[in-house]
Coordinates of C-alpha atoms in Angstrom, one line a residue:
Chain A
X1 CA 58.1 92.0 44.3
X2 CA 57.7 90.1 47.3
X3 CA 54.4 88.8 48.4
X4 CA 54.6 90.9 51.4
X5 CA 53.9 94.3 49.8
X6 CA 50.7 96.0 51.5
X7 CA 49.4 99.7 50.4
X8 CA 48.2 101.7 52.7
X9 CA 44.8 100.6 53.8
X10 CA 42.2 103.1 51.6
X11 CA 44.4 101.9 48.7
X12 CA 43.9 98.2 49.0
X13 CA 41.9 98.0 46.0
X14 CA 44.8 98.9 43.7
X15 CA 46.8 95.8 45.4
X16 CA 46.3 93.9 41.8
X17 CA 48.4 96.1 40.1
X18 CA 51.5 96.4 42.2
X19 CA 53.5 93.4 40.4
X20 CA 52.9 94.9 36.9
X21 CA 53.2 98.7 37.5
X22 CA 55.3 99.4 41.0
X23 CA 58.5 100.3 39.7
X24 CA 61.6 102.4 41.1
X25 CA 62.7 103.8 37.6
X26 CA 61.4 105.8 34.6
X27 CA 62.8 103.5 32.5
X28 CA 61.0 100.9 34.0
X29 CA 58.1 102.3 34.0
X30 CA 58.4 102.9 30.6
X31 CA 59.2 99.6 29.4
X32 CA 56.0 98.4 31.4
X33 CA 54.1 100.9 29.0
X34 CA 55.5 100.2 26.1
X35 CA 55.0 96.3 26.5
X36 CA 51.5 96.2 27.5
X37 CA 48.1 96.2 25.8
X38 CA 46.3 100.0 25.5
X39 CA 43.8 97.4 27.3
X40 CA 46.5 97.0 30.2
X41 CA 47.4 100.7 30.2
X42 CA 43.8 101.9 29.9
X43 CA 43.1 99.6 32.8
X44 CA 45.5 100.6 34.8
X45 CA 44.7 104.0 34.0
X46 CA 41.1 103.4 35.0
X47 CA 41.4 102.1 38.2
X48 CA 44.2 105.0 39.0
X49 CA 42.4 108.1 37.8
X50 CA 39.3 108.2 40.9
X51 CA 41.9 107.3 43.3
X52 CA 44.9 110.0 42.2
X53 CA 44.0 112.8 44.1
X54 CA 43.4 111.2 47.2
X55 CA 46.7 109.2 46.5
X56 CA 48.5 112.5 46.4
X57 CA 47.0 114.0 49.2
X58 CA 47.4 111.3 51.2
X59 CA 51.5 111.4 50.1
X60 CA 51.6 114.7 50.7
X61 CA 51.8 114.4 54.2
X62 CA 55.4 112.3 53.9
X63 CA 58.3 113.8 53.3
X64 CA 59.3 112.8 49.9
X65 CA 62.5 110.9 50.3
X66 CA 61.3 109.2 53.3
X67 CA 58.0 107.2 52.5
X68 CA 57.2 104.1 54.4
X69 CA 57.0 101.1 52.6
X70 CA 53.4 100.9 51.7
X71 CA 53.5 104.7 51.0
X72 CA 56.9 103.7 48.8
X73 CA 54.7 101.5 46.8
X74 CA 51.8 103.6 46.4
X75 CA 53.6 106.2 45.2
X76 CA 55.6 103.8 42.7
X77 CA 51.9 103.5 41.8
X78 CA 51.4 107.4 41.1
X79 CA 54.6 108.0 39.0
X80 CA 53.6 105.0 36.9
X81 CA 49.9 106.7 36.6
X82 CA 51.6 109.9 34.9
X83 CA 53.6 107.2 32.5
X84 CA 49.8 105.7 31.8
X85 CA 48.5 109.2 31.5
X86 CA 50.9 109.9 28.5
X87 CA 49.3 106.8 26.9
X88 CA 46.1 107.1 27.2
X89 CA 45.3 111.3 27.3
X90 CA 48.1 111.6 24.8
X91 CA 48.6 108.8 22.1
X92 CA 45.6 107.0 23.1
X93 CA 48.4 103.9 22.4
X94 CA 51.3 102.7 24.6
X95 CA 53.5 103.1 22.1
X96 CA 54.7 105.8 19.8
X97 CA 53.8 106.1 16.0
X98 CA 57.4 106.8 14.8
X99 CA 59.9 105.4 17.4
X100 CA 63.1 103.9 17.5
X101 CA 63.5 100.9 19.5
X102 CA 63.5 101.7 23.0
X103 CA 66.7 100.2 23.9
X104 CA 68.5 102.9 22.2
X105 CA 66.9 105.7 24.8
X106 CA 68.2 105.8 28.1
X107 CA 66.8 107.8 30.9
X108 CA 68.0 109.2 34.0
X109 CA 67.4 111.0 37.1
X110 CA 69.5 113.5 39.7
X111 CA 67.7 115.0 42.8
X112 CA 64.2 114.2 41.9
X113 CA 63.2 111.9 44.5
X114 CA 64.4 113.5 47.7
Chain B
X1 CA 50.1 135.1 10.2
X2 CA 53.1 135.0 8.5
X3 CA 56.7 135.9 9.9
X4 CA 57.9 139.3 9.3
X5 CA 60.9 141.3 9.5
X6 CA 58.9 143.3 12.5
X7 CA 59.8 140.3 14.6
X8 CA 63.4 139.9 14.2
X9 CA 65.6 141.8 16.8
X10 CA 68.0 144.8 15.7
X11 CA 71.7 143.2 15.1
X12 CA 70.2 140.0 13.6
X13 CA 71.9 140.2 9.6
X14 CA 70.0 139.7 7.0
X15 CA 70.6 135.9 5.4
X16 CA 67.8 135.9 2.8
X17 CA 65.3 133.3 0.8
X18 CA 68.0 131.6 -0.5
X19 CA 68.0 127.6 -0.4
X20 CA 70.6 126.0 1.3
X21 CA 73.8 123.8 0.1
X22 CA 73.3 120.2 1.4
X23 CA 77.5 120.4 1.4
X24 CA 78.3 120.6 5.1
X25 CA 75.8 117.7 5.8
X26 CA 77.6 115.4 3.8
X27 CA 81.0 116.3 3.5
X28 CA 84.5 114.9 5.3
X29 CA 86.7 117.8 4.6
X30 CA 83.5 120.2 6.2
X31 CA 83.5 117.8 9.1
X32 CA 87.2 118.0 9.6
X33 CA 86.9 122.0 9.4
X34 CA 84.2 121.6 12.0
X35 CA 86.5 119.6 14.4
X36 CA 89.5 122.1 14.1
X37 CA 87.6 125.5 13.6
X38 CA 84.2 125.1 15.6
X39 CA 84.9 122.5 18.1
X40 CA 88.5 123.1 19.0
X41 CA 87.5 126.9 19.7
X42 CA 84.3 127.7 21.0
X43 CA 83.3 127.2 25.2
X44 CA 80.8 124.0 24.8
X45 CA 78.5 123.4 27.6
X46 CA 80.6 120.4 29.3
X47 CA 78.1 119.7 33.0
X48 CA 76.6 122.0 35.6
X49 CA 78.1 123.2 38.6
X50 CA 75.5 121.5 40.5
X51 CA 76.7 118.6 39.4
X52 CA 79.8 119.1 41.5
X53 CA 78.7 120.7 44.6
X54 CA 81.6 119.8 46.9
X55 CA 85.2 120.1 47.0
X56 CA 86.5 116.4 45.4
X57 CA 83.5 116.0 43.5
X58 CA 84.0 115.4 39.4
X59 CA 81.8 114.4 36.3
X60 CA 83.8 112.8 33.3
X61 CA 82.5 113.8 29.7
X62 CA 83.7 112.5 26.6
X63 CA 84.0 115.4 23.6
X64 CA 84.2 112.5 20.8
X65 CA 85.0 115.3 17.8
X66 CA 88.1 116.0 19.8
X67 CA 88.7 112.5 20.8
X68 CA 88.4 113.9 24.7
X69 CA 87.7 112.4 28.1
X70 CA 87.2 115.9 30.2
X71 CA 87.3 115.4 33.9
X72 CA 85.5 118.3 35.6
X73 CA 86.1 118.7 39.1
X74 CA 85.8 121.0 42.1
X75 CA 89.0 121.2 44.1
X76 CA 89.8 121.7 47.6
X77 CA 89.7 125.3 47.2
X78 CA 86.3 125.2 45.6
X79 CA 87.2 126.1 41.9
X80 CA 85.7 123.9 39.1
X81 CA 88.6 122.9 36.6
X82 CA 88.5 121.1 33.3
X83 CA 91.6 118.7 32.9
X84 CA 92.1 116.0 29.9
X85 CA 91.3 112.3 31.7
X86 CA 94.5 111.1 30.7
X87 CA 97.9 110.0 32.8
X88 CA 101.3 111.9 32.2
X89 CA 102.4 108.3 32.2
X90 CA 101.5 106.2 29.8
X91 CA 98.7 108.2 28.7
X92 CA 96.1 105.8 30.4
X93 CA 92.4 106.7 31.4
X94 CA 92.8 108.0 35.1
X95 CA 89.0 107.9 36.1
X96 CA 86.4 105.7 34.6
X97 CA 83.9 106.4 36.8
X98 CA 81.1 108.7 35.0
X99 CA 80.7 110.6 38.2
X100 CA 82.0 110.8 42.0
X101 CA 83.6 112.4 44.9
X102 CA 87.6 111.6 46.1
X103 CA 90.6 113.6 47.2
X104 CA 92.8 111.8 44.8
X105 CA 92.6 110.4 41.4
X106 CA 94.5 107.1 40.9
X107 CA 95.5 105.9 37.9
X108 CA 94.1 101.9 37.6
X109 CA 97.6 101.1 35.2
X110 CA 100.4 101.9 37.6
X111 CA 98.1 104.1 40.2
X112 CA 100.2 107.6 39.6
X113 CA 97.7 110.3 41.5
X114 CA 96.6 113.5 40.8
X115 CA 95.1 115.7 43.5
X116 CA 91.8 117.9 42.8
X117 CA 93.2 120.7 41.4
X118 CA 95.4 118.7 38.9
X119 CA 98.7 118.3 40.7
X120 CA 100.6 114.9 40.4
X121 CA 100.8 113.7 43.9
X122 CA 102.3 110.0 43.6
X123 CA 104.5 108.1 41.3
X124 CA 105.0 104.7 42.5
X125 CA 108.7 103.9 42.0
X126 CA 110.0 107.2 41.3
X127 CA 113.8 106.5 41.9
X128 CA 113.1 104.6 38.5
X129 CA 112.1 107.9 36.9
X130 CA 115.2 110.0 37.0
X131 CA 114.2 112.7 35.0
X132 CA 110.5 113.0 35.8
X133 CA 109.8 116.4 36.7
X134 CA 106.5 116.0 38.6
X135 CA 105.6 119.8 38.8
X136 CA 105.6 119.8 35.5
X137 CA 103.4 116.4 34.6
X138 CA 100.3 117.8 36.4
X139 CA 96.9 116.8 34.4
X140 CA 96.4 118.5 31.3
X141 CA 94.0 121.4 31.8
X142 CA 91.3 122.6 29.6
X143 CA 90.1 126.3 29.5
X144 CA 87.2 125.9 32.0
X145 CA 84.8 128.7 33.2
X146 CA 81.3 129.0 34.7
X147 CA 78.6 131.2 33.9
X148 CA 74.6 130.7 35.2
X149 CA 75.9 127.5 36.9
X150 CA 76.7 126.4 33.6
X151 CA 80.3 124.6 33.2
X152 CA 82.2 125.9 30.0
X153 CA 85.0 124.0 28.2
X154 CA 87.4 125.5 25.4
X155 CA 90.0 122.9 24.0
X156 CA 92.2 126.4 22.8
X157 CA 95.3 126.6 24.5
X158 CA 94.6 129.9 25.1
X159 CA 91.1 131.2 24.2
X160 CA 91.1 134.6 22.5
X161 CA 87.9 135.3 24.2
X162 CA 86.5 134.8 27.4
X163 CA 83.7 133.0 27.8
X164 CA 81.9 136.2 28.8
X165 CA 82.6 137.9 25.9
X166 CA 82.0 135.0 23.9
X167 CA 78.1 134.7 25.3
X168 CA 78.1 138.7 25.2
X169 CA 74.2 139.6 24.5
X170 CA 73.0 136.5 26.5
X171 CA 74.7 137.6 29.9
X172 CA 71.4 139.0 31.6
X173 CA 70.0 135.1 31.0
X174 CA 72.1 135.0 34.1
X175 CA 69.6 138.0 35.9
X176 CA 66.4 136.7 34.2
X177 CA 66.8 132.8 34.1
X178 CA 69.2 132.0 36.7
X179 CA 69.5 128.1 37.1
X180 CA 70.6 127.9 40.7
X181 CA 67.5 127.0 41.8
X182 CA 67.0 124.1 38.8
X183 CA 69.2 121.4 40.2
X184 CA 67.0 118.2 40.0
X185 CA 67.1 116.5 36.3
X186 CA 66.1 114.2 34.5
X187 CA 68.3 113.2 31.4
X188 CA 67.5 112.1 28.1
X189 CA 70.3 110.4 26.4
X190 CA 71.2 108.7 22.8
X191 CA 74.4 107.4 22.7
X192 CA 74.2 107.0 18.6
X193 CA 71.7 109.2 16.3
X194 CA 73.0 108.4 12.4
X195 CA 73.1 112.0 11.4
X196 CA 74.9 114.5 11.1
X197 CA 75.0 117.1 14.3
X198 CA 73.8 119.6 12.4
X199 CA 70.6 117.6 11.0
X200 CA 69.7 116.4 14.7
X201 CA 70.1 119.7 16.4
X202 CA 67.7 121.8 13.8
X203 CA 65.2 119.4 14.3
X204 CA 64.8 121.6 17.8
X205 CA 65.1 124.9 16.1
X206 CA 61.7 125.5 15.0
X207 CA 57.7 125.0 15.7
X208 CA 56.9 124.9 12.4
X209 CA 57.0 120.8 12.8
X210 CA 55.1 120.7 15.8
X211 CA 51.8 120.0 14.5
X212 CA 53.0 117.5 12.1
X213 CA 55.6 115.2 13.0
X214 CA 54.3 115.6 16.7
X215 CA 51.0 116.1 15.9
X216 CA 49.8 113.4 18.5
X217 CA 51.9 114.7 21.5
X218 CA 52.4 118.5 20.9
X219 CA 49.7 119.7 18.3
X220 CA 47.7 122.4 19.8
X221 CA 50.5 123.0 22.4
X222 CA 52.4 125.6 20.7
X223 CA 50.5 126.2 17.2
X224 CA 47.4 128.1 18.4
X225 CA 44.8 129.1 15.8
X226 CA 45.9 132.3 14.5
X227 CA 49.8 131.0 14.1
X228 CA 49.1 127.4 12.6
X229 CA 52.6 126.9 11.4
X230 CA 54.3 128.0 14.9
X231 CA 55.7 130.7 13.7
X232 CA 58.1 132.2 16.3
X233 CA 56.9 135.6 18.1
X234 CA 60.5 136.9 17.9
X235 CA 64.1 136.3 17.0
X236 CA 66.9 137.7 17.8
X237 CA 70.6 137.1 17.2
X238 CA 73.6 137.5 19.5
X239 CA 76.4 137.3 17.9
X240 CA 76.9 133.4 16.9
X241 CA 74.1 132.6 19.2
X242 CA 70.4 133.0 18.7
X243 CA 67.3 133.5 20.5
X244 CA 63.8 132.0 19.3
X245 CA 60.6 133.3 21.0
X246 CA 57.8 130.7 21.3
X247 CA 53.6 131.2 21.8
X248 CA 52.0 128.3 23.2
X249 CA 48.5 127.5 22.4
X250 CA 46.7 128.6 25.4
X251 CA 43.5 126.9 24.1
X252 CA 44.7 123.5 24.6
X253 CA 42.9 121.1 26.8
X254 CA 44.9 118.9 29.0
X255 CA 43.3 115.5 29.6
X256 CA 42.2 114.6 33.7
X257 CA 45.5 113.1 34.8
X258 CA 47.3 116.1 33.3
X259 CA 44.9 118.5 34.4
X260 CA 45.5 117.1 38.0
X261 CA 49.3 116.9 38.0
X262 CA 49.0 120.9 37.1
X263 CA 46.8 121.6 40.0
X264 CA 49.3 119.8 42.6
X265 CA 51.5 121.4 41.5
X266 CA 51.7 125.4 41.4
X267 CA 55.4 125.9 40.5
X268 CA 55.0 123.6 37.5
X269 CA 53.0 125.1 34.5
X270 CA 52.5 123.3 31.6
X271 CA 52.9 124.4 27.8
X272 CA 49.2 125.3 28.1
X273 CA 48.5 126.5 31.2
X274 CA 46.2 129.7 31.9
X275 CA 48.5 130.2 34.6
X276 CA 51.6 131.4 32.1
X277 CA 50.9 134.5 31.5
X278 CA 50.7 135.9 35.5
X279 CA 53.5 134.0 36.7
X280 CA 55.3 135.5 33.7
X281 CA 54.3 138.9 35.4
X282 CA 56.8 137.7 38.3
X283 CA 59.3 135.9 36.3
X284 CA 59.9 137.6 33.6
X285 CA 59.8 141.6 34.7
X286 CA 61.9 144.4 33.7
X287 CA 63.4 141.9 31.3
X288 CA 63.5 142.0 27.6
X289 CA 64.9 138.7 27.5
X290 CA 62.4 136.4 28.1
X291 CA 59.5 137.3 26.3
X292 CA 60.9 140.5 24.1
X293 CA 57.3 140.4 22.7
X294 CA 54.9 140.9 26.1
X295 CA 53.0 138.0 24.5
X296 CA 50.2 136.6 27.1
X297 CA 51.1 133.3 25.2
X298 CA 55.1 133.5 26.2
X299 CA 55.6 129.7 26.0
X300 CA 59.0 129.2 25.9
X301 CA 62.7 131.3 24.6
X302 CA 65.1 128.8 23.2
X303 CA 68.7 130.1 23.2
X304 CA 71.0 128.7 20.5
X305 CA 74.4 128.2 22.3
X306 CA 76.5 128.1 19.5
X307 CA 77.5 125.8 18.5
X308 CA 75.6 122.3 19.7
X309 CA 73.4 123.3 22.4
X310 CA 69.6 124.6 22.2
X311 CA 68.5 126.0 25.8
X312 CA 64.8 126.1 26.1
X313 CA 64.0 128.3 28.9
X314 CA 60.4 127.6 29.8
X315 CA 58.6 128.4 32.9
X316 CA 59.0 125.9 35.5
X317 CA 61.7 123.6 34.1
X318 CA 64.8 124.5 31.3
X319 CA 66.2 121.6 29.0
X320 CA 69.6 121.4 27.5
X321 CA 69.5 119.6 24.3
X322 CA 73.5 119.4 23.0
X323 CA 73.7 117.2 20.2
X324 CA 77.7 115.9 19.9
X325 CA 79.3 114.8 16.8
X326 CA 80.6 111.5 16.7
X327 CA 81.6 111.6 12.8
X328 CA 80.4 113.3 9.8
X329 CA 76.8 111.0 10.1
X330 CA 76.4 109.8 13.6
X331 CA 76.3 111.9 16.6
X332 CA 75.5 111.7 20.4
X333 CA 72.4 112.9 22.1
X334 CA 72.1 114.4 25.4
X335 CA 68.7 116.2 26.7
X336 CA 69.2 117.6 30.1
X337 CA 65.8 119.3 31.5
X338 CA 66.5 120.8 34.9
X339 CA 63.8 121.6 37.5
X340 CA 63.4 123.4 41.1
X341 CA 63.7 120.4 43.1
X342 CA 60.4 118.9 44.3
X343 CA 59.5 119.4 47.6
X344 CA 56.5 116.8 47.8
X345 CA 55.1 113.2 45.7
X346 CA 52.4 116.2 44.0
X347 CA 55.2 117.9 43.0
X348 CA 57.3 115.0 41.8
X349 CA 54.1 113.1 40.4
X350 CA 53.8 116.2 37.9
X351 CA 57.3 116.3 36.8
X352 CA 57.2 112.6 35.9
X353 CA 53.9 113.4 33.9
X354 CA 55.4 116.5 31.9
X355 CA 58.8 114.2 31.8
X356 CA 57.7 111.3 30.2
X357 CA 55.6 113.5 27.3
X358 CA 58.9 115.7 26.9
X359 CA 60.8 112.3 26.7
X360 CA 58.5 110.7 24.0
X361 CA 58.6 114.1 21.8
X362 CA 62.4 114.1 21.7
X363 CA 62.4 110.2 20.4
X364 CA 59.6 111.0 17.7
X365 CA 62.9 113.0 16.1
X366 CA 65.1 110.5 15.9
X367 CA 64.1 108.1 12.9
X368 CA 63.2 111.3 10.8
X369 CA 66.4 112.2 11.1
X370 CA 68.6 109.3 10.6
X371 CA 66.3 108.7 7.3
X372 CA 66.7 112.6 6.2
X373 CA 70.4 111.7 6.6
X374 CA 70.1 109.1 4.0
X375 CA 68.2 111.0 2.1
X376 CA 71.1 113.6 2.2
X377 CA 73.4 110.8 1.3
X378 CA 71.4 109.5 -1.6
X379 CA 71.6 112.2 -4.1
X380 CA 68.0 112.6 -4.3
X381 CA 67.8 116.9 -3.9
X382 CA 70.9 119.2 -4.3
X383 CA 69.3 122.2 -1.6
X384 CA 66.9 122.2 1.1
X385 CA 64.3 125.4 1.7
X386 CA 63.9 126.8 4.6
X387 CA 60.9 129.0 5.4
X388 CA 61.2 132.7 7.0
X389 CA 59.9 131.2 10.4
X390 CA 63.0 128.7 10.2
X391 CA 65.4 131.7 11.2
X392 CA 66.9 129.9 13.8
X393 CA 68.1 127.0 11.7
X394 CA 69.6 129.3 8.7
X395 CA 71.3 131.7 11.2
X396 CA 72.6 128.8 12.7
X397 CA 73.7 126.9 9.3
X398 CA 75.4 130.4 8.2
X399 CA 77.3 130.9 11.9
X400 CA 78.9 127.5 11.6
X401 CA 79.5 128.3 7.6
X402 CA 81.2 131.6 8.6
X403 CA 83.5 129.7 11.2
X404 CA 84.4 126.7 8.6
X405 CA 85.3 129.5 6.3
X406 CA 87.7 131.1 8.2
X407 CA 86.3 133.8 10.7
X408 CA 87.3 133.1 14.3
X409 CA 84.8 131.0 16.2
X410 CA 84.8 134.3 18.7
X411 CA 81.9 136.8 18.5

């Protein structure tokens, strides 16, 4: 992540969490999850939630496919809130209670980006 | 509530209490009847056609029980085929890509090329092959059909049934679920699960687990008050293939991100949304398909497509769990859950919600199941019960039985 990465301007205040949580893939997103404190995840979490709907809103009015950069990033943002989401509204853990190790899972995507 | 004969469809035999032989878990000569009498004859759900929208565009699938690398393609003249990935040459692999687009497959040993539709084009140095007939040394095709966007194989030579006949009762899925519209995926996939096929697959067959071993991520979602132990609203069979009618539980309370990824997105309903029941108005009318029942709780149908695959038609998104043998006590996993395309980040932001819980569900199975397997292997119980509201699993067990012991795989 390069230190020129900006978020659009009413999302500056999530700017700390762009090296930890701005990834391109599920998988990556996952493995953040799964290898962070619930005190990272719920923090993350946290400082996502008030700001999700404007987020979306705001993301809305791109096509999805063809985000700007700090839009790109913001939105690697969101999709990494729904990962938190699982954690925290679901297992209230970032891991699972019975769970193979994560290597042996692989995840992909057709079509869902744009 | 318990499970009744009133909700089990007319044509579905009757299989009894009886408990079940642990035999075809655990046994090498089953397996090997399995490869030559279920897997060699049934159509197996190989891709989608989506997949391979244009002419030249292919998938490659490996069928391990049958030792197969299936290249599916679209030719030139817009036909999908299903060809063995193998050279008339030398009997190399031609494409080792797992996907792509190309007017000719080259062969990376001594590049021999095929076209699209199977035909060898190019033999480099063919004065040195004097009695090569090339007409004849085309790839080796596989029965290949498509139904519901769906891409069937058939390793038979000649299939005594079409694929139609072979889905028979199902067909109208076509009418009342068609996936045309359900092109963007996301893909679960274990390349190894230690069990047998059979062992990983009925761990999708029934709800009756839902509250227990995924008590954190699905409890409350389909086991609402009055039906504690998920019993299914309905079943039905159709012919080798089955049909299991879920309730959600429409009680359940979604927490705020959740909540929010529903409301930004209309075409998505989750497992407990209020929502269900009027889109099912639209969905599901004139139908007795989905939701045989009229339940206001119509969660989900999950179509046994005998013999590995487990279609769970919900509303908003369809998964396609196929579980393929590797041996007797490993086998491959492969979840496919297909969606309408998302047309904004709301829309995507809610699929990768409802993803990643779907995801984590689907790996809470897998160490039960590798550690039933040894428990299978160990000696420990000679039978395992199943309960009335397990229909799915013991119509399944006795379908594959039936085939092993000799009736055609064919309805």
């Amino acid at each position: 992540m390069s230190d020129a990465v900006t978020l659009p301007e009413e999302f500056a205040a999530l700017a700390p969490y762009v090296a930890g949580w701005a990834h391109a893939t599920n998988a990556e997103r996952l493995h953040k999850r799964m290898s962070s404190s619930m005190a990272e995840v719920q923090d993350f979490y946290d400082a996502m939630l008030p700001r999700l709907e404007a987020a979306l809103v705001h993301l809305d009015r791109f096509p999805l496919g063809g985000l700007p950069p700090a839009e790109e990033t913001l939105y690697r943002l969101v999709l990494a809130a729904g990962e938190a989401a699982v954690a925290v509204e679901i297992y209230r853990a970032p891991t699972l209670p019975l769970a193979p190790d994560a290597s042996r899972v692989k995840v992909y995507y057709a079509n869902m980006d744009g | 509530m318990a499970f009744t004969a009133a909700q089990i469809g007319a044509g579905t035999p009757d299989l009894g209490d009886a408990p079940l032989s642990l035999t075809p878990f655990l046994s090498p000569d089953y397996f090997a009847a399995e490869r030559e009498q279920v897997f060699s004859r049934s159509w197996l759900n190989i891709a989608r056609g989506c997949e391979v929208p244009k002419p030249g565009d292919f998938v490659v699938r490996d069928v391990e029980i049958r030792h197969a690398s299936v290249l599916v393609v679209r030719g030139q003249d817009g036909e999908v085929r299903a060809f063995h990935n193998v050279c008339a040459h030398r009997s190399a692999r031609i494409e080792w890509r797992r996907q792509g687009s190309c007017k000719l497959f080259s062969c990376p040993y001594h590049a021999w090329s095929y076209d699209t539709e199977g035909r060898l084009r190019g033999v480099p140095g063919l004065e040195n092959f004097p009695t090569l007939d090339k007409a004849a040394n085309g790839l080796t095709p596989i029965a290949c059909e498509v139904w519901n966007d769906l891409v069937f194989i058939n390793f038979a030579a000649e299939p005594p049934q079409s694929l139609r006949e072979f889905l028979g009762g199902l067909l109208p899925f076509e009418r009342d679920y068609p996936l045309a519209d359900m092109d963007a995926s996301a893909t679960v996939e274990v390349a190894v699960v230690n069990c047998n096929w059979k062992v990983f697959l009925h761990a999708f067959l029934e709800a009756y687990h839902l509250n227990v071993l995924h008590g954190r991520s699905l409890g409350n979602t389909f086991n609402p008050p009055d039906n504690p132990q998920g019993d299914p609203l309905y079943y039905r069979a159709f012919g080798r293939h089955g049909c299991l009618t879920i309730g959600a539980n429409l009680e359940r309370r979604a927490g705020p991100m959740e909540t929010l990824s529903q409301r930004h997105a209309a075409d998505l309903l989750s497992t407990g949304g209020k929502a269900r029941a009027s889109a099912y108005e639209e969905l599901g009318s004139g139908t007795r398909l989905l939701n045989p029942t009229g339940a206001a709780n119509w969660a989900l149908e999950g179509v046994v497509l005998f013999p590995n695959v487990m279609w769970l038609a919900a509303m908003g998104s369809c998964t396609l769990h196929k579980v393929w043998p590797l041996d007797l006590e490993r086998s491959r996993f492969e979840s496919i859950t297909y969606y309408p395309r998302p047309r904004s980040v709301s829309e995507r932001f809610a699929r990768e919600l409802r993803f990643a819980l779907f995801r984590d569900t689907i790996v809470e199975d897998i160490l039960n199941t590798e550690y039933s397997q040894q428990a299978l292997r160990s000696g420990a119980k000679r039978h395992m019960h199943l309960q009335r509201g397990e229909i799915a699993i013991r119509h399944h067990y006795h379908q594959v039985d039936r085939v092993v012991r000799g009736e055609t795989a064919h309805v």
